[in-house]
PDB file of C-alpha atoms in Angstrom:
ATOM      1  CA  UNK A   1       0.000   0.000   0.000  1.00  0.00           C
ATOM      2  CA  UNK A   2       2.535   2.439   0.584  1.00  0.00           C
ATOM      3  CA  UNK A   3       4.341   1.323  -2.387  1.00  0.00           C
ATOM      4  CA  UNK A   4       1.345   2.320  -4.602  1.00  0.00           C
ATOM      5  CA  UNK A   5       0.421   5.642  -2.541  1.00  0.00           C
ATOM      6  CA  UNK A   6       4.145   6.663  -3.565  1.00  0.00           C
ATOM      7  CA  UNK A   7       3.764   5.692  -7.010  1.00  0.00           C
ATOM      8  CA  UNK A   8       0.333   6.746  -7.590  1.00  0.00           C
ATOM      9  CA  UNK A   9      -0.442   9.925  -5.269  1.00  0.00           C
ATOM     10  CA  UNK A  10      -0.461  12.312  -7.562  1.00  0.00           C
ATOM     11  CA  UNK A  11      -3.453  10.902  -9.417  1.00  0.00           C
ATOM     12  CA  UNK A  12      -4.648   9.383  -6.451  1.00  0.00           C
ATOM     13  CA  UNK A  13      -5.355  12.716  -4.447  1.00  0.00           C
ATOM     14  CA  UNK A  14      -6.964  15.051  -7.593  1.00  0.00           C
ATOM     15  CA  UNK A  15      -9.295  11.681  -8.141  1.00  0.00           C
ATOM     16  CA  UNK A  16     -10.119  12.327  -4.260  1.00  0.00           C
ATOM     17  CA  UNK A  17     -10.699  15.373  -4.731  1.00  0.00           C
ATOM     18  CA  UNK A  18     -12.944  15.122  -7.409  1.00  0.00           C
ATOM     19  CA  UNK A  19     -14.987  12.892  -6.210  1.00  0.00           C
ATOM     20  CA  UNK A  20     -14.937  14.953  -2.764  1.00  0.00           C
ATOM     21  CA  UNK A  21     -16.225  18.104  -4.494  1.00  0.00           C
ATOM     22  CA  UNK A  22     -18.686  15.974  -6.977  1.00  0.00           C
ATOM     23  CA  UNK A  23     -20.569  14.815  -4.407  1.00  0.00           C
ATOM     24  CA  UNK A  24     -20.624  18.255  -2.751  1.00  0.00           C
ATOM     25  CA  UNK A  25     -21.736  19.603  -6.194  1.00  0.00           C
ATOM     26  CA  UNK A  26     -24.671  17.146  -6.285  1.00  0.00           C
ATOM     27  CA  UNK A  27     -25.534  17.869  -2.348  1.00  0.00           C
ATOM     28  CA  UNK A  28     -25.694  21.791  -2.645  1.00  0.00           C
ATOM     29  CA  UNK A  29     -27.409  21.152  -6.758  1.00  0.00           C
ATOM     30  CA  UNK A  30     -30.083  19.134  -5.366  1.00  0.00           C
ATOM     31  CA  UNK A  31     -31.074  21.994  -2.579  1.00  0.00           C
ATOM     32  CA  UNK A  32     -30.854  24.576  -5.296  1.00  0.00           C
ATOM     33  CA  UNK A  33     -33.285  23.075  -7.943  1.00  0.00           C
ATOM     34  CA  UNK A  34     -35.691  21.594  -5.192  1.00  0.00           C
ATOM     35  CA  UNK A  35     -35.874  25.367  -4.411  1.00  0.00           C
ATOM     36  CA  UNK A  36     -36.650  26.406  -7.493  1.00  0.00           C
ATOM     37  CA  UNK A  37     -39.067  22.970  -7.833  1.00  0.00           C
ATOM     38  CA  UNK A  38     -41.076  24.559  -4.825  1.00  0.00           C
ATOM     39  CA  UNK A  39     -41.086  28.088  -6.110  1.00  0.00           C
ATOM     40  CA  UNK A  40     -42.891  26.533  -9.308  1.00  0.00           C
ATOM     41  CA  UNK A  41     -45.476  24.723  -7.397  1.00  0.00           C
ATOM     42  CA  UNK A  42     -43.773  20.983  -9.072  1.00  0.00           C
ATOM     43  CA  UNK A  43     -42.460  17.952  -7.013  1.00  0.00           C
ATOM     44  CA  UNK A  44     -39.426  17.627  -5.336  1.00  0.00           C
ATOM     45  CA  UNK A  45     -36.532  15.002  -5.891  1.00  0.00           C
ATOM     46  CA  UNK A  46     -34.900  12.736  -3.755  1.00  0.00           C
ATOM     47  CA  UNK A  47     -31.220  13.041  -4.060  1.00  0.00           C
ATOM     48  CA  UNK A  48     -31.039   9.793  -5.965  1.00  0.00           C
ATOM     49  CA  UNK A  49     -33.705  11.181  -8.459  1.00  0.00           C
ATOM     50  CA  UNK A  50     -31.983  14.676  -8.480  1.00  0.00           C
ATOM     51  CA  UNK A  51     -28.572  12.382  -9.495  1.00  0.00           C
ATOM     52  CA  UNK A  52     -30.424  10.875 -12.561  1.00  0.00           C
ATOM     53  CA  UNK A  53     -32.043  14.370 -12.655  1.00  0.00           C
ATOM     54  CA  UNK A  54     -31.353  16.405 -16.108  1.00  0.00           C
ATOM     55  CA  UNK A  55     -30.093  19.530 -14.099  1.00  0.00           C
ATOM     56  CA  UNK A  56     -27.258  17.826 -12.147  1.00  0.00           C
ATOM     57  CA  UNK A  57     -26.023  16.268 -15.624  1.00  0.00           C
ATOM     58  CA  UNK A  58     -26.414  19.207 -17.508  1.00  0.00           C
ATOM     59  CA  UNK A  59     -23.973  21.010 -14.761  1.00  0.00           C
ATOM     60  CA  UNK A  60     -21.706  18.829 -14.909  1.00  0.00           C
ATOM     61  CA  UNK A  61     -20.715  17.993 -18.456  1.00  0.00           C
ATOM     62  CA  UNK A  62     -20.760  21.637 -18.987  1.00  0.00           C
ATOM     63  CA  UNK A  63     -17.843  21.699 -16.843  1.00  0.00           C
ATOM     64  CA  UNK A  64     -16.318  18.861 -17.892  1.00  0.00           C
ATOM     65  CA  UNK A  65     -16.303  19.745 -21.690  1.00  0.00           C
ATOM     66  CA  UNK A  66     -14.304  22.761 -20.998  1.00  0.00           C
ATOM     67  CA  UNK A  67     -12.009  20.807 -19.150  1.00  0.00           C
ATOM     68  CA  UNK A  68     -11.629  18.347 -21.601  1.00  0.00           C
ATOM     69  CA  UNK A  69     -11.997  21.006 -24.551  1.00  0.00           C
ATOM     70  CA  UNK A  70      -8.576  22.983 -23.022  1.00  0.00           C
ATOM     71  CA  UNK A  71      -6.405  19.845 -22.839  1.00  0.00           C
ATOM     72  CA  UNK A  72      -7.583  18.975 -26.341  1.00  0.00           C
ATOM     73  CA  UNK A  73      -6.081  22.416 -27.148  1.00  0.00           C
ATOM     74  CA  UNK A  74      -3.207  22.641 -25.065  1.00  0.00           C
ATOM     75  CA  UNK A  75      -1.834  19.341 -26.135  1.00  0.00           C
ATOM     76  CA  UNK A  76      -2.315  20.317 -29.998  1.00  0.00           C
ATOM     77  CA  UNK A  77      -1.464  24.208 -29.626  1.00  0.00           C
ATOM     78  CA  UNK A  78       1.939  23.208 -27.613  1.00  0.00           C
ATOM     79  CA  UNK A  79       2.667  20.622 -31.183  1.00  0.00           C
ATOM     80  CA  UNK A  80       2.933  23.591 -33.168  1.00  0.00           C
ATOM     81  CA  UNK A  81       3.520  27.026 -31.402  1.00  0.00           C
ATOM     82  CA  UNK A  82       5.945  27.982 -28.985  1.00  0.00           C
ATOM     83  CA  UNK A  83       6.428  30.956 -26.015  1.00  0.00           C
ATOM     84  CA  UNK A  84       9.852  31.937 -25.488  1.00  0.00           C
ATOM     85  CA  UNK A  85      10.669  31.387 -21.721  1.00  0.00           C
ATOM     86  CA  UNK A  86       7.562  29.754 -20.908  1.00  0.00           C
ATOM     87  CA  UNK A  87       7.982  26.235 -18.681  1.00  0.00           C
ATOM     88  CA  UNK A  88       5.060  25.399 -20.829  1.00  0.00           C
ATOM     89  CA  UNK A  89       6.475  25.722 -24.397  1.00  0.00           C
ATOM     90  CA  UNK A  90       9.139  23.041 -26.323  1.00  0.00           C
ATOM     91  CA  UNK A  91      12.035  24.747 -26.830  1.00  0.00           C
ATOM     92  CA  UNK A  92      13.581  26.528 -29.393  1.00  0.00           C
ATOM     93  CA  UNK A  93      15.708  24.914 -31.829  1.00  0.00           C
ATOM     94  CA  UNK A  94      18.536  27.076 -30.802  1.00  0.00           C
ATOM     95  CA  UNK A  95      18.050  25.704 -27.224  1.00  0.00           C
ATOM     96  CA  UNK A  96      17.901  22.422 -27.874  1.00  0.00           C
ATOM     97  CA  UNK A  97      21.251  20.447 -27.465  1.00  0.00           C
ATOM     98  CA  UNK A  98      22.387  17.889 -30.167  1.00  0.00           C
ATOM     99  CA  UNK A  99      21.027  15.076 -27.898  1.00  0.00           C
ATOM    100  CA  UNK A 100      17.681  16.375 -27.635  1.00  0.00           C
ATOM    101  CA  UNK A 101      17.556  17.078 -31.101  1.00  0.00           C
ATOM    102  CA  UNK A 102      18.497  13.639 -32.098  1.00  0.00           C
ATOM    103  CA  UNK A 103      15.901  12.337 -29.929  1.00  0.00           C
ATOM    104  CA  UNK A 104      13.231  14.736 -31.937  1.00  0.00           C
ATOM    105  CA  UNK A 105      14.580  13.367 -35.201  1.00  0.00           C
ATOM    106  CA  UNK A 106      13.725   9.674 -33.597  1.00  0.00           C
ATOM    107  CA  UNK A 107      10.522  10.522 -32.569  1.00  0.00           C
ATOM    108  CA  UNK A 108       9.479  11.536 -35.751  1.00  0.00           C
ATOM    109  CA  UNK A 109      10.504   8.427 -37.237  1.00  0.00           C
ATOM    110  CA  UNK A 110       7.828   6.498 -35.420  1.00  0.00           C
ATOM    111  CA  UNK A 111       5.410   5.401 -37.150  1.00  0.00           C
ATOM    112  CA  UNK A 112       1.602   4.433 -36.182  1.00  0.00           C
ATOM    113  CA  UNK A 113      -1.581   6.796 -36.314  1.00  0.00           C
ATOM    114  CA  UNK A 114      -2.388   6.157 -32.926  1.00  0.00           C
ATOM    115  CA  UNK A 115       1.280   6.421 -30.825  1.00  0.00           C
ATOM    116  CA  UNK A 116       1.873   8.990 -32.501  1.00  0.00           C
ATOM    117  CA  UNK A 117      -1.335  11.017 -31.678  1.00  0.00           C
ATOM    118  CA  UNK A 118      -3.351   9.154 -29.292  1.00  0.00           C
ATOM    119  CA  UNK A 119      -2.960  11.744 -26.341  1.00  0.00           C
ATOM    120  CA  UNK A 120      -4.418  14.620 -28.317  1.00  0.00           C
ATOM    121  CA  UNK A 121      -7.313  12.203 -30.016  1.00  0.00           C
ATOM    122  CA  UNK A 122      -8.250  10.875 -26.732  1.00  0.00           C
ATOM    123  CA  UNK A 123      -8.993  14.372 -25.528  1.00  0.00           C
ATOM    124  CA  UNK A 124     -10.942  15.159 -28.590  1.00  0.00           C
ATOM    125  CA  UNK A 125     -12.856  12.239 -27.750  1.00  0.00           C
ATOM    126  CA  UNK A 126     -13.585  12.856 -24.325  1.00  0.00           C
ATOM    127  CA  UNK A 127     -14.580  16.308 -25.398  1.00  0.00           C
ATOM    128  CA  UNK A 128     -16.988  15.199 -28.256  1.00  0.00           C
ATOM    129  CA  UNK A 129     -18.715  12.298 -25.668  1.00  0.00           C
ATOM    130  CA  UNK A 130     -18.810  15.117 -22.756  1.00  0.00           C
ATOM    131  CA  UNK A 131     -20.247  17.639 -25.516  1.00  0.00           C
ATOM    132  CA  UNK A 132     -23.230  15.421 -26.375  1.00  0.00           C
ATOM    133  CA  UNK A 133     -23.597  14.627 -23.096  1.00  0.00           C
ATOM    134  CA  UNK A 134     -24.105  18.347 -22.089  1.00  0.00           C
ATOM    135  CA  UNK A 135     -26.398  19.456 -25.087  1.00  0.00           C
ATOM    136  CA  UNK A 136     -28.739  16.471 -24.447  1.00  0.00           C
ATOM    137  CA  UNK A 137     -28.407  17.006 -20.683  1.00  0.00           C
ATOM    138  CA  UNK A 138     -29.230  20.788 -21.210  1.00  0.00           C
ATOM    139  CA  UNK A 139     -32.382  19.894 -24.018  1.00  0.00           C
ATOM    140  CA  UNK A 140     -33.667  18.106 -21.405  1.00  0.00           C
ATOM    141  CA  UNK A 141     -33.740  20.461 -18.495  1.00  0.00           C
ATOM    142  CA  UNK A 142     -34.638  23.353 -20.807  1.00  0.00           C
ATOM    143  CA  UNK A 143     -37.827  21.963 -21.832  1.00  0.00           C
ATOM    144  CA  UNK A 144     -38.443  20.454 -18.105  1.00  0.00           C
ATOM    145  CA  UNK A 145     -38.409  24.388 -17.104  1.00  0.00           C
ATOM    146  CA  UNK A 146     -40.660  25.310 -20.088  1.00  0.00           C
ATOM    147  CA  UNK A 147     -43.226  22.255 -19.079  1.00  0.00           C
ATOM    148  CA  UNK A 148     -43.078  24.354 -15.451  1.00  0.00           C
ATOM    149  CA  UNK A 149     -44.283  27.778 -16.988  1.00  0.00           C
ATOM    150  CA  UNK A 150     -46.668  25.735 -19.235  1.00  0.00           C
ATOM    151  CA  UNK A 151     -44.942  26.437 -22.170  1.00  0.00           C
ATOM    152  CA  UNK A 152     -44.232  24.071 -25.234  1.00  0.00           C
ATOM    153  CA  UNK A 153     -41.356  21.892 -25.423  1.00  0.00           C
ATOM    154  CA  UNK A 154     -38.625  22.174 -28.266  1.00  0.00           C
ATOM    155  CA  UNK A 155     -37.005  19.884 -30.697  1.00  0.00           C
ATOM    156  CA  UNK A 156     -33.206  18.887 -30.662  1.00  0.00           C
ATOM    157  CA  UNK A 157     -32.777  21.011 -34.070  1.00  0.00           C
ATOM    158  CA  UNK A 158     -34.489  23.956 -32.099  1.00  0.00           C
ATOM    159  CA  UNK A 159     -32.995  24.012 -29.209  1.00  0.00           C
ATOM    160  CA  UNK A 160     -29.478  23.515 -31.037  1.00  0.00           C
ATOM    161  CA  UNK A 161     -30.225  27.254 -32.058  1.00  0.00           C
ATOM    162  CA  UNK A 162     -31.343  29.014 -29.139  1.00  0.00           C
ATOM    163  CA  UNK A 163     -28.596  30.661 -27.050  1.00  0.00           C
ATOM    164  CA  UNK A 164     -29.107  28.915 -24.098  1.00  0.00           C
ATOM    165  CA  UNK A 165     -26.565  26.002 -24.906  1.00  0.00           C
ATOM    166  CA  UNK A 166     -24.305  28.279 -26.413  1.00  0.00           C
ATOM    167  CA  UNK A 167     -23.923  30.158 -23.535  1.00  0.00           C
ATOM    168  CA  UNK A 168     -23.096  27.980 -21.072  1.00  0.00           C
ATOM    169  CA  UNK A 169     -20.420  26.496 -23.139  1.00  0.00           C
ATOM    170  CA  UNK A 170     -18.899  29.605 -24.321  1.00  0.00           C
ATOM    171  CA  UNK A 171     -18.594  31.072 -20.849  1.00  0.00           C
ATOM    172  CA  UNK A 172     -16.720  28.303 -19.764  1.00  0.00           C
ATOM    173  CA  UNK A 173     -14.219  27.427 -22.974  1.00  0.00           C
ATOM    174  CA  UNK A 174     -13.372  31.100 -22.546  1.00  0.00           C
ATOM    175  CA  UNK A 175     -11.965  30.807 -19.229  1.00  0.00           C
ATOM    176  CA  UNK A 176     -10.553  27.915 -19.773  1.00  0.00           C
ATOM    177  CA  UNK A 177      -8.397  30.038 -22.355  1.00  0.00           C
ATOM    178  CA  UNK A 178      -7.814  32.558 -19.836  1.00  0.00           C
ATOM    179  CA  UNK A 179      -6.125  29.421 -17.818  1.00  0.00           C
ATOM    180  CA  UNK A 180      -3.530  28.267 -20.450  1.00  0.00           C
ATOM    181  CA  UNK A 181      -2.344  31.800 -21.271  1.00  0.00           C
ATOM    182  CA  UNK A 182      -1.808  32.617 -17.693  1.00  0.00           C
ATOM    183  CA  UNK A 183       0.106  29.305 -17.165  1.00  0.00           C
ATOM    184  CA  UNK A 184       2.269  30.060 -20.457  1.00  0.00           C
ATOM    185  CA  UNK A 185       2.913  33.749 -19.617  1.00  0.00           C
ATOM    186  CA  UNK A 186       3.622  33.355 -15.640  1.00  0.00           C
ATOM    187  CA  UNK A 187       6.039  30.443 -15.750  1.00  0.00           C
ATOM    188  CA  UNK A 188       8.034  32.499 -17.955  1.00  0.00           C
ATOM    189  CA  UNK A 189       9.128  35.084 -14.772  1.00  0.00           C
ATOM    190  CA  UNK A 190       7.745  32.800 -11.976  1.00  0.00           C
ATOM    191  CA  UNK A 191       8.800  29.740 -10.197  1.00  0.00           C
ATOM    192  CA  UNK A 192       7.688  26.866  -7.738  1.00  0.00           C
ATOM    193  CA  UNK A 193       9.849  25.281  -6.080  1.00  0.00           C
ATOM    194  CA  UNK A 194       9.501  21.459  -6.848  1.00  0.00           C
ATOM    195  CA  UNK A 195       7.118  21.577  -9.306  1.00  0.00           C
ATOM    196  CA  UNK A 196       7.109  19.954 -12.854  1.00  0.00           C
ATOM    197  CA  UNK A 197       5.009  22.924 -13.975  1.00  0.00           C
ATOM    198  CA  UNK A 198       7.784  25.190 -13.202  1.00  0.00           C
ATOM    199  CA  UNK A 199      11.446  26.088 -14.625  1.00  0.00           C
ATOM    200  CA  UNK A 200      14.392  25.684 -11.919  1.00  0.00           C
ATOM    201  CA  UNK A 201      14.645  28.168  -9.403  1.00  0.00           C
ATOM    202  CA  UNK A 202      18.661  29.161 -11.120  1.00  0.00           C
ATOM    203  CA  UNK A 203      16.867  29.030 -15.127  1.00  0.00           C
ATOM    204  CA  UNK A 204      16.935  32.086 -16.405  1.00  0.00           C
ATOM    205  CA  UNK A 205      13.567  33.987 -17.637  1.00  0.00           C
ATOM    206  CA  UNK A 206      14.549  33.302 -21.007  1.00  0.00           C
ATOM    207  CA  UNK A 207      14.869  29.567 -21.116  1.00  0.00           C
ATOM    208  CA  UNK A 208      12.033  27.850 -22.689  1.00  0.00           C
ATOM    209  CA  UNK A 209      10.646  24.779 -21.024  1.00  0.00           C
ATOM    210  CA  UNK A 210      10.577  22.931 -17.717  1.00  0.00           C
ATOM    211  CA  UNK A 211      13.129  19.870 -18.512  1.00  0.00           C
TER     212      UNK A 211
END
């Protein structure tokens, strides 16, 4: 056991907390839309209705999509483009040493589809699934609202073009945006201590990359 919690720890305690604040996300959720059940006169849910519930899915693949949508990016973006200083960035060609640039030169002899892209397709996978997820999710809880003020329900195809959808996905790929470009820009002048996200303490502000 403590051979695993060494090896594994840093996936082990995100996944913790995940599943920590999930479950607080589906605690506080459930109070929030039996408020607003009671307000329109409809039944309430029981938390294990409330977790098959439209509303608690449609909250959180909207989160996850963005998630997933910004590694998707990052992954790809980081293939092609680079910051100078940033711990984020591959280097430079004129900071790369004849080592690392014979490793690059093996690396793109590889050959395979998938090993050579399978990090950035599973991310675009994840995001497409999650996507779905969260437009059907959000269909469904849209027209459960508009059965409450006794209005009509709407197709996929119509819903697809109201702004509803839209919105909550756009206000969250936006920020997730906002993210990358503050990780990129700040490890370029900033440091932690210990970190793989961060450039030694004794790199200067010009070298690109962590390694």
């Amino acid at each position: 056991m403590k051979r695993f919690w060494s090896e594994n720890a840093l996936s082990v305690v995100p996944t913790g907390l995940f599943l920590l604040l999930w479950a607080a996300q589906a605690m506080t959720g459930w109070q929030v839309h039996n408020q607003y059940l009671e307000q329109a006169r409809q039944h309430t849910l029981t938390w294990t209705q409330y977790l098959r519930s439209a509303h608690f899915w449609s909250a959180t693949t909207e989160n996850w999509e963005s998630e997933f949508l910004q590694m998707a990016a990052f992954v790809v973006l980081t293939i092609y483009l680079r910051q100078r200083g940033s711990a984020e960035s591959n280097p430079f060609p004129d900071e790369q040493s004849a080592a690392q640039r014979r490793q690059d030169e093996q690396e793109a002899a590889q050959r395979g589809l998938w090993r050579r892209n399978s990090l950035s397709a599973a991310f675009v996978l994840l995001f497409t699934v999650v996507l779905t997820l969260h437009f059907f999710s959000s269909w469904g809880e849209y027209n459960l609202d508009q059965q409450a003020q006794g209005q009509a329900a709407v197709s996929v195809s119509g819903f697809l073009h109201r702004p509803e959808f839209w919105f909550e996905s756009f206000q969250n790929w936006q920020s997730e945006f906002l993210a990358v470009v503050a990780i990129v820009v700040l490890s370029i002048s900033l440091r932690q201590l210990g970190s793989s996200q961060s450039k030694s303490l004794l790199d200067p502000n010009e070298k690109t990359g962590s390694a």
